[in-house]
Coordinates of C-alpha atoms in Angstrom, one line a residue:
Chain A
X1 CA 158.9 27.7 98.0
X2 CA 158.1 29.1 101.5
X3 CA 156.1 32.2 102.1
X4 CA 155.3 34.1 105.2
X5 CA 152.0 36.1 105.4
X6 CA 151.8 38.9 108.0
X7 CA 148.2 40.1 107.8
X8 CA 145.9 40.9 110.7
X9 CA 142.6 40.4 109.1
X10 CA 141.9 36.7 109.7
X11 CA 139.5 36.1 106.8
X12 CA 141.9 37.4 104.3
X13 CA 144.9 35.7 105.9
X14 CA 143.1 32.3 105.9
X15 CA 142.1 32.8 102.2
X16 CA 145.6 33.7 101.2
X17 CA 147.1 30.7 103.1
X18 CA 144.6 28.4 101.5
X19 CA 145.1 29.8 98.0
X20 CA 148.9 29.9 98.2
X21 CA 149.1 26.4 99.5
X22 CA 146.9 25.2 96.7
X23 CA 149.3 27.0 94.4
X24 CA 152.1 24.8 95.7
X25 CA 153.7 27.1 98.3
X26 CA 154.5 26.3 101.9
X27 CA 152.9 29.1 103.8
X28 CA 153.3 30.4 107.4
X29 CA 151.1 33.1 108.7
X30 CA 150.4 35.4 111.6
X31 CA 148.1 38.3 112.4
X32 CA 150.5 40.1 114.7
X33 CA 153.4 42.4 113.7
X34 CA 155.7 41.4 116.5
X35 CA 155.2 37.7 115.9
X36 CA 155.6 38.3 112.2
X37 CA 158.9 40.0 112.8
X38 CA 160.0 37.1 115.0
X39 CA 159.1 34.6 112.3
X40 CA 160.8 36.6 109.6
X41 CA 164.1 36.9 111.5
X42 CA 164.1 33.3 112.5
X43 CA 163.4 31.6 109.1
X44 CA 164.6 31.8 105.5
X45 CA 161.5 32.7 103.6
X46 CA 161.4 33.1 99.8
X47 CA 158.8 35.8 100.0
X48 CA 157.1 37.7 102.8
X49 CA 153.7 39.2 102.1
X50 CA 153.4 42.1 104.5
X51 CA 150.5 44.2 105.5
X52 CA 151.3 47.7 106.8
X53 CA 148.6 48.4 109.4
X54 CA 149.4 45.7 111.9
X55 CA 148.9 45.4 115.7
X56 CA 152.1 45.4 117.7
X57 CA 154.8 46.4 115.2
X58 CA 153.6 48.0 112.0
X59 CA 154.7 46.8 108.5
X60 CA 157.1 49.5 107.7
X61 CA 159.0 49.0 110.9
X62 CA 159.2 45.3 110.2
X63 CA 160.5 46.1 106.7
X64 CA 163.1 48.5 108.0
X65 CA 164.3 46.1 110.7
X66 CA 164.7 43.2 108.2
X67 CA 166.6 45.4 105.7
X68 CA 168.8 46.7 108.5
X69 CA 169.8 43.0 109.2
X70 CA 170.6 42.8 105.5
X71 CA 168.0 40.2 105.1
X72 CA 167.5 39.5 101.4
X73 CA 164.1 38.0 101.6
X74 CA 161.8 39.4 99.0
X75 CA 159.0 41.5 100.6
X76 CA 155.7 42.2 98.9
X77 CA 153.7 44.9 100.6
X78 CA 149.9 44.2 100.5
X79 CA 148.0 47.1 101.9
X80 CA 144.9 49.4 101.6
X81 CA 147.3 52.4 101.4
X82 CA 147.3 53.1 97.7
X83 CA 148.5 56.7 97.5
X84 CA 151.6 57.4 95.5
X85 CA 153.5 58.6 98.6
X86 CA 152.7 55.4 100.4
X87 CA 153.9 53.3 97.5
X88 CA 157.1 55.3 97.2
X89 CA 157.8 55.1 100.9
X90 CA 157.3 51.3 100.9
X91 CA 159.5 50.8 97.9
X92 CA 162.2 53.2 99.1
X93 CA 162.4 51.5 102.5
X94 CA 163.2 48.2 100.7
X95 CA 160.1 46.5 99.6
X96 CA 160.4 44.5 96.4
X97 CA 156.8 44.9 95.3
X98 CA 153.7 46.8 96.4
X99 CA 150.0 45.7 95.9
X100 CA 146.9 47.5 97.0
X101 CA 143.8 45.9 98.4
X102 CA 141.5 44.7 97.1
X103 CA 143.5 42.8 94.5
X104 CA 143.3 39.9 92.1
X105 CA 144.6 36.7 93.7
X106 CA 146.0 35.6 90.4
X107 CA 148.0 38.7 90.2
X108 CA 149.4 38.1 93.7
X109 CA 150.5 34.6 92.8
X110 CA 152.1 35.8 89.6
X111 CA 154.0 38.6 91.4
X112 CA 155.1 36.1 94.1
X113 CA 156.4 33.7 91.5
X114 CA 158.3 36.6 89.8
X115 CA 159.9 37.6 93.1
X116 CA 161.0 34.0 93.7
X117 CA 162.5 33.7 90.2
X118 CA 164.3 37.0 90.8
X119 CA 165.6 35.7 94.1
X120 CA 167.3 32.8 92.4
X121 CA 168.6 34.8 89.4
X122 CA 166.2 33.3 86.9
X123 CA 164.3 35.5 84.5
X124 CA 162.6 32.8 82.5
X125 CA 159.5 31.2 84.0
X126 CA 160.4 28.1 82.0
X127 CA 163.5 26.3 83.2
X128 CA 165.2 23.9 80.9
X129 CA 167.8 21.5 82.3
X130 CA 169.0 19.0 79.7
X131 CA 165.9 17.7 78.1
X132 CA 163.7 18.5 81.1
X133 CA 161.5 21.5 80.8
X134 CA 159.9 22.9 84.0
X135 CA 157.1 25.5 83.5
X136 CA 157.0 27.3 86.8
X137 CA 153.7 29.1 85.9
X138 CA 151.7 26.0 85.2
X139 CA 153.8 23.8 87.5
X140 CA 154.2 21.2 84.8
X141 CA 157.2 19.2 83.8
X142 CA 158.2 17.6 80.5
X143 CA 161.0 15.4 79.5
X144 CA 161.3 15.9 75.8
X145 CA 157.7 15.8 74.6
X146 CA 156.4 13.7 77.4
X147 CA 154.8 15.3 80.4
X148 CA 155.9 14.0 83.8
X149 CA 153.2 14.1 86.4
X150 CA 154.6 15.0 89.8
X151 CA 152.9 15.5 93.2
X152 CA 152.9 18.9 94.8
X153 CA 155.8 18.1 97.1
X154 CA 157.8 16.4 94.3
X155 CA 157.3 19.4 92.1
X156 CA 158.3 21.8 94.9
X157 CA 161.6 20.0 95.5
X158 CA 162.3 19.8 91.8
X159 CA 161.5 23.5 91.3
X160 CA 163.7 24.5 94.2
X161 CA 166.6 22.4 93.0
X162 CA 166.1 23.8 89.4
X163 CA 166.1 27.4 90.6
X164 CA 169.3 26.6 92.5
X165 CA 170.8 24.6 89.7
X166 CA 174.6 24.4 89.9
X167 CA 174.4 24.8 93.7
X168 CA 174.2 22.2 96.4
X169 CA 171.0 22.5 98.5
X170 CA 171.2 20.9 101.9
X171 CA 168.4 18.8 103.2
X172 CA 167.7 21.5 105.8
X173 CA 167.4 24.1 103.1
X174 CA 165.2 22.0 101.0
X175 CA 163.0 21.3 104.0
X176 CA 162.8 24.9 105.1
X177 CA 161.7 26.0 101.6
X178 CA 159.2 23.2 101.0
X179 CA 157.5 22.8 104.3
X180 CA 155.7 25.2 106.5
X181 CA 154.9 24.8 110.2
X182 CA 151.5 23.4 109.5
X183 CA 152.9 20.6 107.5
X184 CA 153.2 17.0 108.8
X185 CA 156.7 15.9 108.2
X186 CA 159.3 13.4 109.3
X187 CA 163.0 13.9 109.5
X188 CA 163.8 12.0 106.2
X189 CA 160.9 13.4 104.2
X190 CA 163.3 15.2 101.8
X191 CA 165.1 11.9 101.1
X192 CA 161.9 10.1 100.5
X193 CA 160.6 12.7 98.0
X194 CA 163.9 13.0 96.3
X195 CA 163.9 9.3 95.7
X196 CA 160.4 9.5 94.3
X197 CA 161.5 12.3 92.0
X198 CA 164.4 10.3 90.7
X199 CA 162.1 7.4 90.0
X200 CA 160.0 9.6 87.8
X201 CA 162.7 11.7 86.1
X202 CA 165.6 9.3 85.7
X203 CA 166.1 7.1 82.6
X204 CA 167.7 3.7 82.7
X205 CA 171.3 3.8 81.9
X206 CA 171.6 7.5 82.3
X207 CA 173.0 9.3 85.4
X208 CA 170.4 10.7 87.7
X209 CA 169.4 14.2 87.1
X210 CA 169.6 14.7 90.9
X211 CA 173.0 14.3 92.3
X212 CA 173.6 13.4 95.9
X213 CA 176.5 15.2 97.4
X214 CA 177.4 13.2 100.4
X215 CA 177.3 15.1 103.6
X216 CA 176.1 18.2 101.9
X217 CA 172.8 17.7 100.1
X218 CA 171.5 17.6 96.6
X219 CA 172.1 19.3 93.3
X220 CA 170.5 19.2 89.8
X221 CA 172.9 18.1 87.1
X222 CA 172.8 18.6 83.4
X223 CA 173.2 21.5 81.0
X224 CA 170.8 24.2 81.5
X225 CA 169.6 27.3 79.7
X226 CA 168.5 30.5 81.2
Chain B
X1 CA 134.7 109.2 105.8
X2 CA 133.4 109.3 109.4
X3 CA 136.6 110.7 110.7
X4 CA 136.5 113.3 107.9
X5 CA 132.9 114.4 108.7
X6 CA 133.6 114.4 112.4
X7 CA 136.7 116.4 112.1
X8 CA 135.0 118.8 109.7
X9 CA 132.1 119.3 112.2
X10 CA 134.5 120.0 115.0
X11 CA 136.5 122.4 113.0
X12 CA 133.4 124.1 111.8
X13 CA 131.9 124.5 115.2
X14 CA 135.3 125.7 116.6
X15 CA 135.7 128.1 113.7
X16 CA 132.2 129.6 114.1
X17 CA 132.7 129.9 117.8
X18 CA 136.0 131.7 117.3
X19 CA 134.6 134.0 114.6
X20 CA 131.6 135.0 116.7
X21 CA 133.8 135.6 119.7
X22 CA 136.1 137.8 117.8
X23 CA 133.2 139.7 116.2
X24 CA 131.5 140.1 119.5
X25 CA 134.7 141.4 121.0
X26 CA 135.3 143.9 118.2
X27 CA 131.7 145.1 118.3
X28 CA 131.9 145.6 122.0
X29 CA 135.0 147.6 121.6
X30 CA 133.5 149.7 118.8
X31 CA 130.3 150.3 120.6
X32 CA 132.1 151.4 123.7
X33 CA 134.2 153.7 121.6
X34 CA 131.1 155.1 119.9
X35 CA 129.3 155.7 123.1
X36 CA 132.3 157.5 124.6
X37 CA 132.5 159.8 121.6
X38 CA 128.7 160.4 121.7
X39 CA 128.9 161.1 125.4
X40 CA 131.8 163.4 124.8
X41 CA 129.9 165.2 122.1
X42 CA 126.8 165.5 124.3
X43 CA 128.9 167.5 126.8
X44 CA 129.4 170.1 124.2
X45 CA 125.7 171.1 124.2
X46 CA 124.9 174.3 126.0
X47 CA 121.4 175.0 127.1
X48 CA 119.7 178.3 127.8
X49 CA 116.2 179.1 128.5
X50 CA 114.5 178.5 125.2
X51 CA 117.7 177.7 123.4
X52 CA 120.0 174.8 122.9
X53 CA 123.2 175.0 121.0
X54 CA 126.4 173.1 120.5
X55 CA 129.6 174.7 121.6
X56 CA 131.6 173.4 118.7
X57 CA 132.2 175.6 115.8
X58 CA 132.1 174.5 112.2
X59 CA 135.9 174.6 112.0
X60 CA 136.2 172.1 114.8
X61 CA 133.5 170.0 113.1
X62 CA 135.5 170.0 109.9
X63 CA 138.7 169.2 111.8
X64 CA 137.0 166.3 113.6
X65 CA 135.6 165.1 110.3
X66 CA 138.9 165.2 108.5
X67 CA 140.7 163.4 111.3
X68 CA 138.0 160.9 111.9
X69 CA 137.0 160.2 108.4
X70 CA 135.1 157.1 109.5
X71 CA 133.1 159.0 112.1
X72 CA 129.6 160.3 111.5
X73 CA 127.5 162.2 113.9
X74 CA 124.4 164.3 114.2
X75 CA 122.6 166.0 117.1
X76 CA 119.1 167.3 116.8
X77 CA 116.5 168.6 119.1
X78 CA 113.1 167.0 119.5
X79 CA 111.6 169.4 117.1
X80 CA 113.8 168.1 114.4
X81 CA 116.3 171.0 114.2
X82 CA 119.7 169.7 113.6
X83 CA 122.2 171.1 116.1
X84 CA 125.4 169.7 114.5
X85 CA 126.2 167.1 112.0
X86 CA 129.2 165.8 110.2
X87 CA 129.6 167.2 106.7
X88 CA 129.2 163.9 104.9
X89 CA 125.9 163.1 106.5
X90 CA 122.8 164.6 105.0
X91 CA 120.2 166.0 107.2
X92 CA 118.3 163.2 108.8
X93 CA 120.8 160.7 107.4
X94 CA 121.5 159.2 110.9
X95 CA 117.9 159.5 112.2
X96 CA 117.2 155.9 111.8
X97 CA 116.5 154.9 115.4
X98 CA 112.8 154.6 115.8
X99 CA 112.7 155.8 119.4
X100 CA 115.6 157.0 121.4
X101 CA 115.9 157.2 125.1
X102 CA 118.6 157.9 127.6
X103 CA 120.1 154.4 127.3
X104 CA 122.4 154.0 124.4
X105 CA 121.2 151.9 121.6
X106 CA 123.3 150.4 118.9
X107 CA 122.5 149.3 115.4
X108 CA 123.9 149.0 112.0
X109 CA 122.9 151.6 109.4
X110 CA 123.4 152.0 105.7
X111 CA 124.4 155.5 104.7
X112 CA 124.3 156.9 101.3
X113 CA 126.6 155.0 98.9
X114 CA 125.7 151.8 100.6
X115 CA 128.1 152.5 103.4
X116 CA 127.6 150.2 106.4
X117 CA 128.1 151.9 109.7
X118 CA 127.7 151.0 113.3
X119 CA 125.7 153.7 115.2
X120 CA 124.9 154.5 118.7
X121 CA 122.1 156.8 119.6
X122 CA 120.5 158.1 122.8
X123 CA 118.5 161.1 124.1
X124 CA 119.7 163.4 126.7
X125 CA 118.3 166.5 128.2
X126 CA 120.6 169.4 128.7
X127 CA 120.1 171.6 131.7
X128 CA 120.6 175.2 132.6
X129 CA 120.7 177.1 135.8
X130 CA 118.5 180.0 136.7
X131 CA 118.6 182.4 139.7
X132 CA 115.2 182.8 141.2
X133 CA 114.9 186.3 142.8
X134 CA 112.4 187.2 145.5
X135 CA 110.2 190.3 145.5
X136 CA 108.3 191.9 142.7
X137 CA 109.1 194.5 139.9
X138 CA 107.0 197.2 141.6
X139 CA 108.7 196.9 145.0
X140 CA 112.1 196.5 143.5
X141 CA 114.0 193.3 143.0
X142 CA 116.1 192.0 145.9
X143 CA 119.0 189.5 145.9
X144 CA 118.2 188.4 149.4
X145 CA 116.6 184.9 149.4
X146 CA 117.7 184.4 145.8
X147 CA 118.3 180.8 144.9
X148 CA 119.6 178.9 141.9
X149 CA 117.5 176.3 140.2
X150 CA 118.2 173.8 137.4
X151 CA 115.9 173.8 134.6
X152 CA 115.7 171.2 131.7
X153 CA 116.1 172.4 128.2
X154 CA 114.6 170.7 125.2
X155 CA 115.7 167.1 124.8
X156 CA 118.5 166.4 122.3
X157 CA 119.0 163.3 120.2
X158 CA 122.5 162.3 119.3
X159 CA 123.6 159.6 116.9
X160 CA 127.3 158.8 116.4
X161 CA 128.2 156.2 113.8
X162 CA 131.5 154.8 112.5
X163 CA 132.3 153.2 109.3
X164 CA 132.2 149.4 109.9
X165 CA 134.4 148.6 106.9
X166 CA 137.7 148.3 108.8
X167 CA 136.0 146.1 111.3
X168 CA 134.4 144.1 108.5
X169 CA 137.8 143.7 106.8
X170 CA 139.3 142.5 110.0
X171 CA 136.5 140.1 110.5
X172 CA 137.0 138.9 106.9
X173 CA 140.7 138.3 107.6
X174 CA 139.8 136.4 110.7
X175 CA 137.3 134.4 108.7
X176 CA 139.8 133.6 106.0
X177 CA 142.4 132.7 108.6
X178 CA 139.9 130.5 110.3
X179 CA 138.8 128.9 107.0
X180 CA 142.4 128.3 105.9
X181 CA 143.4 127.1 109.3
X182 CA 140.3 124.9 109.5
X183 CA 140.9 123.4 106.1
X184 CA 144.5 122.8 107.0
X185 CA 143.5 121.4 110.4
X186 CA 141.0 119.2 108.7
X187 CA 143.5 118.0 106.1
X188 CA 146.1 117.4 108.8
X189 CA 143.6 115.6 111.0
X190 CA 142.3 113.5 108.2
X191 CA 145.9 112.7 107.0
X192 CA 146.9 111.9 110.6
X193 CA 143.9 109.7 111.1
X194 CA 144.6 108.1 107.7
X195 CA 148.2 107.4 108.6
X196 CA 147.2 106.1 112.0
X197 CA 144.6 103.9 110.5
X198 CA 147.1 102.7 108.0
X199 CA 149.6 102.0 110.7
X200 CA 147.1 99.9 112.6
X201 CA 145.6 98.5 109.4
X202 CA 148.8 97.4 107.8
X203 CA 149.4 94.6 110.2
X204 CA 145.7 93.7 109.8
X205 CA 146.2 93.7 106.1
X206 CA 149.2 91.5 106.3
X207 CA 147.3 89.1 108.6
X208 CA 144.4 89.2 106.2
X209 CA 146.7 88.3 103.4
X210 CA 148.2 85.5 105.4
X211 CA 144.7 84.2 106.2
X212 CA 143.7 84.4 102.6
X213 CA 146.8 82.4 101.6
X214 CA 145.7 79.6 103.9
X215 CA 144.2 76.7 102.1
X216 CA 143.2 73.1 103.0
X217 CA 146.7 72.1 102.1
X218 CA 148.4 75.0 103.9
X219 CA 147.1 75.6 107.5
X220 CA 150.3 76.5 109.0
X221 CA 150.1 79.1 111.9
X222 CA 150.6 82.7 111.0
X223 CA 154.0 84.0 111.9
X224 CA 154.3 87.8 111.3
X225 CA 157.6 88.7 109.8
X226 CA 157.4 92.2 111.5
X227 CA 156.4 92.9 115.1
X228 CA 152.7 93.5 115.4
X229 CA 151.1 96.1 117.6
X230 CA 150.1 94.8 121.0
X231 CA 146.4 95.3 120.1
X232 CA 146.7 92.9 117.2
X233 CA 148.5 90.1 119.1
X234 CA 145.3 88.6 120.6
X235 CA 143.8 88.5 117.1
X236 CA 146.8 86.7 115.7
X237 CA 146.7 84.2 118.6
X238 CA 143.0 83.6 118.0
X239 CA 143.4 83.1 114.3
X240 CA 146.3 80.7 114.9
X241 CA 144.1 78.8 117.4
X242 CA 141.4 78.6 114.8
X243 CA 143.8 77.4 112.2
X244 CA 145.1 74.8 114.6
X245 CA 141.6 73.5 115.3
X246 CA 140.8 73.4 111.6
X247 CA 144.1 71.5 111.0
X248 CA 143.2 69.0 113.7
X249 CA 139.7 68.6 112.4
X250 CA 141.0 67.9 108.9
X251 CA 143.6 65.5 110.1
X252 CA 141.0 63.8 112.2
X253 CA 138.8 63.5 109.1
X254 CA 141.7 62.3 107.0
X255 CA 142.5 59.7 109.6
X256 CA 138.9 58.7 109.9
X257 CA 138.6 58.4 106.1
X258 CA 141.8 56.4 106.0
X259 CA 140.6 54.2 108.8
X260 CA 137.2 53.7 107.1
X261 CA 139.0 52.9 103.8
X262 CA 141.3 50.4 105.6
X263 CA 138.4 48.6 107.3
X264 CA 136.2 48.4 104.2
X265 CA 139.0 47.7 101.7
X266 CA 140.5 45.0 103.9
X267 CA 137.1 43.2 104.2
X268 CA 136.5 43.6 100.5
X269 CA 140.0 42.1 99.9
X270 CA 139.2 39.2 102.2
X271 CA 135.9 38.6 100.4
X272 CA 137.4 38.8 96.9
X273 CA 140.4 36.6 97.7
X274 CA 138.1 34.0 99.4
X275 CA 135.9 33.9 96.3
X276 CA 138.8 33.8 93.8
X277 CA 140.6 31.1 95.7
X278 CA 137.4 29.0 96.0
X279 CA 136.7 29.2 92.3
X280 CA 140.2 28.3 91.2
X281 CA 139.5 24.6 91.3
X282 CA 136.6 22.2 91.6
X283 CA 135.6 21.6 95.2
X284 CA 133.1 19.6 97.2
X285 CA 129.8 21.1 98.2
X286 CA 130.9 21.3 101.8
X287 CA 133.9 23.4 100.9
X288 CA 131.8 25.7 98.8
X289 CA 129.3 26.0 101.7
X290 CA 132.0 26.9 104.1
X291 CA 133.4 29.5 101.7
X292 CA 130.0 31.1 101.1
X293 CA 129.3 31.1 104.9
X294 CA 132.6 32.9 105.4
X295 CA 131.5 35.4 102.7
X296 CA 128.3 36.1 104.5
X297 CA 130.2 36.7 107.8
X298 CA 132.4 39.1 106.0
X299 CA 129.5 40.9 104.4
X300 CA 127.7 41.2 107.8
X301 CA 130.8 42.7 109.3
X302 CA 131.0 45.2 106.5
X303 CA 127.4 46.0 107.0
X304 CA 128.1 46.7 110.7
X305 CA 130.9 49.0 109.7
X306 CA 128.7 50.9 107.4
X307 CA 126.0 51.1 110.1
X308 CA 128.5 52.5 112.6
X309 CA 129.7 55.0 110.0
X310 CA 126.1 56.1 109.4
X311 CA 125.6 56.4 113.1
X312 CA 128.7 58.5 113.5
X313 CA 127.5 60.7 110.6
X314 CA 124.1 61.2 112.3
X315 CA 125.8 62.0 115.6
X316 CA 128.0 64.6 113.9
X317 CA 124.9 66.0 112.2
X318 CA 123.2 66.2 115.6
X319 CA 120.4 63.8 114.7
X320 CA 121.4 61.5 117.5
X321 CA 122.3 62.5 121.0
X322 CA 124.7 60.4 123.0
X323 CA 124.0 59.2 126.5
X324 CA 127.1 59.3 128.4
X325 CA 127.7 56.9 131.2
X326 CA 130.4 56.5 133.8
X327 CA 132.7 53.5 133.4
X328 CA 134.9 52.1 136.2
X329 CA 138.1 51.3 134.4
X330 CA 139.3 48.7 136.8
X331 CA 136.0 46.8 136.3
X332 CA 136.4 47.1 132.6
X333 CA 139.9 45.6 132.7
X334 CA 138.6 42.8 134.9
X335 CA 135.8 42.1 132.4
X336 CA 138.3 42.0 129.5
X337 CA 140.6 39.7 131.4
X338 CA 138.0 37.1 132.5
X339 CA 137.4 35.4 129.1
X340 CA 141.2 35.2 128.6
X341 CA 142.0 33.5 131.9
X342 CA 141.6 30.0 130.4
X343 CA 144.1 30.9 127.6
X344 CA 146.5 32.3 130.1
X345 CA 146.2 29.2 132.3
X346 CA 146.8 27.1 129.2
X347 CA 150.1 28.9 128.7
X348 CA 150.9 28.8 132.4
X349 CA 150.7 32.6 132.7
X350 CA 149.3 34.3 135.8
X351 CA 148.3 37.9 136.0
X352 CA 149.7 40.6 138.3
X353 CA 147.2 43.3 139.0
X354 CA 148.4 46.8 139.5
X355 CA 145.2 48.5 138.9
X356 CA 144.2 51.5 140.9
X357 CA 140.6 51.3 142.0
X358 CA 138.0 54.0 141.6
X359 CA 139.3 55.5 138.3
X360 CA 136.1 56.3 136.5
X361 CA 135.5 57.8 133.1
X362 CA 132.3 59.4 131.8
X363 CA 132.1 58.6 128.1
X364 CA 129.8 57.7 125.3
X365 CA 128.6 54.2 124.2
X366 CA 131.8 53.8 122.1
X367 CA 133.5 52.6 125.2
X368 CA 132.4 49.2 123.9
X369 CA 135.1 49.6 121.2
X370 CA 137.6 50.2 123.9
X371 CA 136.6 47.0 125.5
X372 CA 137.1 45.2 122.3
X373 CA 140.5 46.8 121.7
X374 CA 141.7 46.0 125.3
X375 CA 140.5 42.4 124.9
X376 CA 142.3 42.1 121.6
X377 CA 145.5 43.6 123.0
X378 CA 145.5 41.4 126.1
X379 CA 145.0 38.3 124.1
X380 CA 147.8 39.3 121.8
X381 CA 149.9 39.9 124.8
X382 CA 149.3 36.4 126.2
X383 CA 150.0 34.8 122.9
X384 CA 153.1 36.8 122.1
X385 CA 154.6 36.5 125.6
X386 CA 154.0 32.8 125.5
X387 CA 155.7 32.5 122.1
X388 CA 158.5 35.0 122.5
X389 CA 159.3 34.5 126.1
X390 CA 158.7 30.9 127.0
X391 CA 160.1 31.6 130.5
X392 CA 157.5 34.4 131.2
X393 CA 155.3 33.4 134.0
X394 CA 152.9 36.3 134.3
X395 CA 151.2 39.2 132.6
X396 CA 151.1 42.5 134.4
X397 CA 147.9 44.6 134.1
X398 CA 148.5 48.1 135.3
X399 CA 146.3 51.1 135.4
X400 CA 147.0 54.4 137.0
X401 CA 146.3 58.1 136.6

C-alpha cells in the first residue's frame, strides 16, 4: 500500500518514512505543502499522512482542495494542534482520522492499516480467500495450517489483490500501490513478483489463486469471507 | 456631600447677608423715624428765664399715647425733673443712656414687662430771648438802645422709644422666609446636582458595567447602546483602545504559546518516533548509532528552543536589554541567496534581482531568525519551481517599500 507523508519537520518525516517502509508500505514524502498537494493530486495514494502547519500551503487547505476534487484518498491528520475545535475542524473538512503529536508509532501504523481496510471495504484484518488466510496486522500468510513465507514485495502484492478481491487490478495500479518513488523498479517487476507469489501459493493440479486477465491485469480467485 | 456642604454654605452666607441687610434697613428707618419724633417733641419745649416747660398738655400726651401705642417718650431737665413723659413709662424708665449729648444716640432698652424698645436720646438746650434795656432804675428806664439777646435755658434730655416687637416680628418673618427659602434652595440645588451627576454618571455606570463584563474570553470593544455625552466619548475611545491592546497581547501570547507548543511537540514527536521505529526490530550497531546521533541532534535543537524561550522571557521581564542594529535588507537578501546559488545553477535557474538599495531596518538580534526564514523560503522556492514548473528559468527576488 502506498502512503504519502506531508510533514515539514525532517527528523520526524525521515523516521516515519523509515518506520512505515519497514512496516511494508511504499512511502513518498515531502516537507513542503505545495509540493505535497502536487504529489497528492498526481498520484493515487492509499493514505496521506498530513501535518497542518506547513510551509507553502497549509494542511487544511490541502485537505479542502483534495476533497473538492472528490479525491477519496484517506487522509490522517498528524499535528500538534490537539484542541477539540482543531480536531472538529479537521474532521469536518474531510479528514478520516486525527492524531496529535507526540504519538505512539504503533498506533499510527494501526490507524493507517484500519484506513486502508476501510478504503477497500474490508472490516476484518484477517482476510480469508479459499484456504488462504492473510493476517494484515502481522503480515503473515497461511494456507490451511501451514505458514507461507513471503517477501515484503510479495506480501504487498498479495495483500493488495486480496483487498481488491473480485476486482481486476492492472499492473499500473499494482505498481502505483506497491512502489514509491524511492524504489528501484523495472517495467516488469509486477509480473516478476506475481510469478513468485504463484510459485509459493499455488498447488499442483489446482488452478492458480492469482488469475491473469489478459490485457487488463490480475485478480485473486477463490471463495472469500469477509 | 461636597455639593451639599458647599450649597449649604452659600445659602447660609446669602441668607445671613440678606437678613442683616433687611434688619439694618429696618433699623435705619426706625431710627430716622424716632429721631424725627424726638426732634419734633423737642420743639415743643418753651424756655423762660429760670423755667423750662413743654407746650403740650396732658390731653395731647394722652392722645399721642393712645394713637401711638408703641411710642414711649420722656423729657427731663438736667436736674432730673421730668418735663413730660408718656403714661406707660415710669419716671426714669427711659433714662438709660449714660451720657447724652446733642448728637442722637440709639440703643435698645428693656422696659417694664420685658418690653424691648428701640430708643433715641439726645440733649438739647432751649433758648429764650431777652430785651436788654439801657439806663438805670434811678434815672428811669429808656427803650432807646434796647437790644434783644438770646439766652440758654437749662439743658433738656429727651428719649423717645418705640416698641421693637413689630420690627422683630417682621425680621422673624424674613428669617423664616430666608430659612424656608434657603432649605428649599438647598434641596433644589442638591437635587439638581444629584440629577446632573446621575445624568453624567449614568453613561459612566453603563461603561463601568461593560468594562466589568469584559473577561479574558470577551474583550470585544464597548459599543454604547445609547448616545453618550461628548465628554464621555474620549473615555470610551481610550477604554476600547486599551481593550484592543489587551486583546492583541493575549492573541500574541496565545500565538506564541501555540508556536512554542508546535516547536517542542514536533521535536518530541520526531524523537519518540525515531526511538520507537529503531527499537521495533533488531538492527546493527551502526544503525543504532545513527539513530542515537539523530536523537542527540533533536535534543540539542530542543535545548536551543528552550534557551531562546528563556531569553525571550528575560527580555520581557526587562532583565536583558536588546542592542538594536541597522540591517541593510538588500545585503541580507544577497547573503541569503549566495549559499543557494549552486542549487539554482544545478536546476538551471537564474535570479532576477529587483531589489531597491538602501532600505535599512533598525531591529533587534532576532533578525537572524528572519535570515533563516528567508533562506528557507528561497530554497523552497527553487526546489518547488524546479519541480512544478520545469520550464521556469529564473527566480525573481524583489524588495521595495
